[in-house]
Short mmCIF file of C-alpha atoms in Angstrom, two decimals:
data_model
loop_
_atom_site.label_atom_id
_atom_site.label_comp_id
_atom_site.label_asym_id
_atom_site.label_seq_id
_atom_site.Cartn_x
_atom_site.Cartn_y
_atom_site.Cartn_z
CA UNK S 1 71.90 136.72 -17.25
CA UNK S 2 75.11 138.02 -19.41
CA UNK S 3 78.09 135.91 -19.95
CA UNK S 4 80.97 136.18 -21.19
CA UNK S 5 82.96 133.29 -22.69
CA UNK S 6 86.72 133.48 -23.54
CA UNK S 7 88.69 130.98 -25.48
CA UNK S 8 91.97 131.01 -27.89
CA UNK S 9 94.40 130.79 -24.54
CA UNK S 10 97.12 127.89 -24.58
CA UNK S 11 100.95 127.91 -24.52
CA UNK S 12 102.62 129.30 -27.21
CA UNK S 13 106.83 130.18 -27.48
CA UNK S 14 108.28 133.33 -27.57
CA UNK S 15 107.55 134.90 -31.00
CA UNK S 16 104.44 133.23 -31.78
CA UNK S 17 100.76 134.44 -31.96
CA UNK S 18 97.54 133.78 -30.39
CA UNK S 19 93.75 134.92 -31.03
CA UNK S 20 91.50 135.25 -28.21
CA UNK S 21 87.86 135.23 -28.67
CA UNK S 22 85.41 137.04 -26.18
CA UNK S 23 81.60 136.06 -27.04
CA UNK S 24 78.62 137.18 -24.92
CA UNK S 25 75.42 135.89 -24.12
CA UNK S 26 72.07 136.80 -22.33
CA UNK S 27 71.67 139.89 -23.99
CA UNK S 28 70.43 141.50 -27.18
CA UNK S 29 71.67 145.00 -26.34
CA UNK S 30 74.87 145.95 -27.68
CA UNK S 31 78.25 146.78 -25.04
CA UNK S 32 79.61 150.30 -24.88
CA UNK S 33 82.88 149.38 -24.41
CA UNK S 34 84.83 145.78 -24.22
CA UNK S 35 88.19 145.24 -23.36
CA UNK S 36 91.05 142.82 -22.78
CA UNK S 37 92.57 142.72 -19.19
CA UNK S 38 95.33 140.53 -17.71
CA UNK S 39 96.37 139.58 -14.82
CA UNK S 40 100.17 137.88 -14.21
CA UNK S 41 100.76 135.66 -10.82
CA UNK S 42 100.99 138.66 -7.70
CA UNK S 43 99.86 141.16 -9.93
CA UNK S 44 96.93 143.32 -10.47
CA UNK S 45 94.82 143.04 -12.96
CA UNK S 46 95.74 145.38 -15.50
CA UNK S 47 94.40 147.05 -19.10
CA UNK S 48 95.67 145.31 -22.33
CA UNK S 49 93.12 146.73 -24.74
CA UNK S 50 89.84 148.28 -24.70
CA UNK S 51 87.38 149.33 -28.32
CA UNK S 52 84.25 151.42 -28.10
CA UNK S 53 81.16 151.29 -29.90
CA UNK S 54 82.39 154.03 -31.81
CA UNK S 55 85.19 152.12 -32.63
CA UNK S 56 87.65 154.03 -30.23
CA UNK S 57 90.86 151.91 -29.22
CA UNK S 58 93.00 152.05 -26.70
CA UNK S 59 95.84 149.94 -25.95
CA UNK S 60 98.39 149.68 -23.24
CA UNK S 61 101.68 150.74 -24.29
CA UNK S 62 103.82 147.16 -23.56
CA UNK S 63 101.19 146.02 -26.84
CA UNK S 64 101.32 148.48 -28.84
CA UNK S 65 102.01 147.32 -31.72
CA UNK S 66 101.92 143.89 -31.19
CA UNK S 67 98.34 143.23 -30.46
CA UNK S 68 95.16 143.96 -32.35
CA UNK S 69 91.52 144.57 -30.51
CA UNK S 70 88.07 144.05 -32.70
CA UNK S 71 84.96 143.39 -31.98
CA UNK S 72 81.92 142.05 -34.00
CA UNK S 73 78.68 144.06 -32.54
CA UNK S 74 76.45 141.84 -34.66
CA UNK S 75 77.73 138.73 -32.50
CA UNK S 76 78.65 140.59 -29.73
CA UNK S 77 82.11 139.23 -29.76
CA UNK S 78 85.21 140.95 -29.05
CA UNK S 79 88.84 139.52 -30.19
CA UNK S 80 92.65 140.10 -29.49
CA UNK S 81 95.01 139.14 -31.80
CA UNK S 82 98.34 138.30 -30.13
CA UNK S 83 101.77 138.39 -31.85
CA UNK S 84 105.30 138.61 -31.62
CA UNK S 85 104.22 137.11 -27.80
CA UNK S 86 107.02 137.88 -25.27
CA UNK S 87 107.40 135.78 -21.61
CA UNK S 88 106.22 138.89 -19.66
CA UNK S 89 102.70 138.40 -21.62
CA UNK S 90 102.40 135.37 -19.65
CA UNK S 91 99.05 135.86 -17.76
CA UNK S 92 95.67 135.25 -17.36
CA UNK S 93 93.34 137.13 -19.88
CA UNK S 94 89.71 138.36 -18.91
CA UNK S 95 87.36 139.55 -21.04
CA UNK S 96 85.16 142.74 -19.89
CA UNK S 97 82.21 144.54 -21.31
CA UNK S 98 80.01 146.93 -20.12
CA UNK S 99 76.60 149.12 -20.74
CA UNK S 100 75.09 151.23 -18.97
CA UNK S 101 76.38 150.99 -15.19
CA UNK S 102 76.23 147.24 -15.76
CA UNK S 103 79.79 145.56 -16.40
CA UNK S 104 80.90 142.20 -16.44
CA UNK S 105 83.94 139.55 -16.57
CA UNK S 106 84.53 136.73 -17.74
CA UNK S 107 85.64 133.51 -16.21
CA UNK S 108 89.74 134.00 -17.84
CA UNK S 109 91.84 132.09 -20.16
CA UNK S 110 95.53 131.30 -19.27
CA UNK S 111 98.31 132.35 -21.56
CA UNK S 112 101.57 131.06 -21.69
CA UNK S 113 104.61 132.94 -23.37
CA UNK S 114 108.11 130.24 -22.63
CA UNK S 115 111.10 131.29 -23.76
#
């Protein structure tokens, strides 16, 4: 079945960068869209960033800017580059993708912004 493994999370002060990887697995078919979602302690899960395969980007306007969405079709991977990281980015981050009317998450990677 698809999966979809983050890593690049940690703790990191305020000013500093991060690079989050996305790569997915159980599947030879390439996602229509993958994105970056986060979700901060009693708070919904929200958009951060989100690429077609058309290469269409959208970003949420708190990152604009700041962070930097790619993705690699040939390994299925998508990435968010992270910098000049602010406290309020503090979150969890959850990779999505989707085809079709399939979609799935992944499992989250904690990010920590101190000040």
């Amino acid at each position: 079945q698809v999966k979809l493994v983050e890593s690049g999370g940690g703790l990191v002060q305020a000013g500093g960068s991060l690079r989050l990887s996305c790569a997915a697995s159980g599947t030879i078919f390439r996602f229509n869209t993958m994105a970056w979602y986060r979700q901060a302690p009693g708070k919904q899960r929200d958009l951060v960033a989100d690429i077609t395969t058309g290469d269409s980007i959208n970003y949420a306007d708190s990152v604009k800017g700041r962070f930097t969405i790619s993705r690699d079709n040939a390994k299925n991977t998508v990435y968010l580059q992270m910098n000049s990281l602010k406290p309020e980015d503090t979150a969890v981050y959850y990779c999505y993708a989707s085809r079709l009317s399939s979609f799935y998450w992944g499992q989250g990677t904690q990010v920590t912004v101190s000040s």
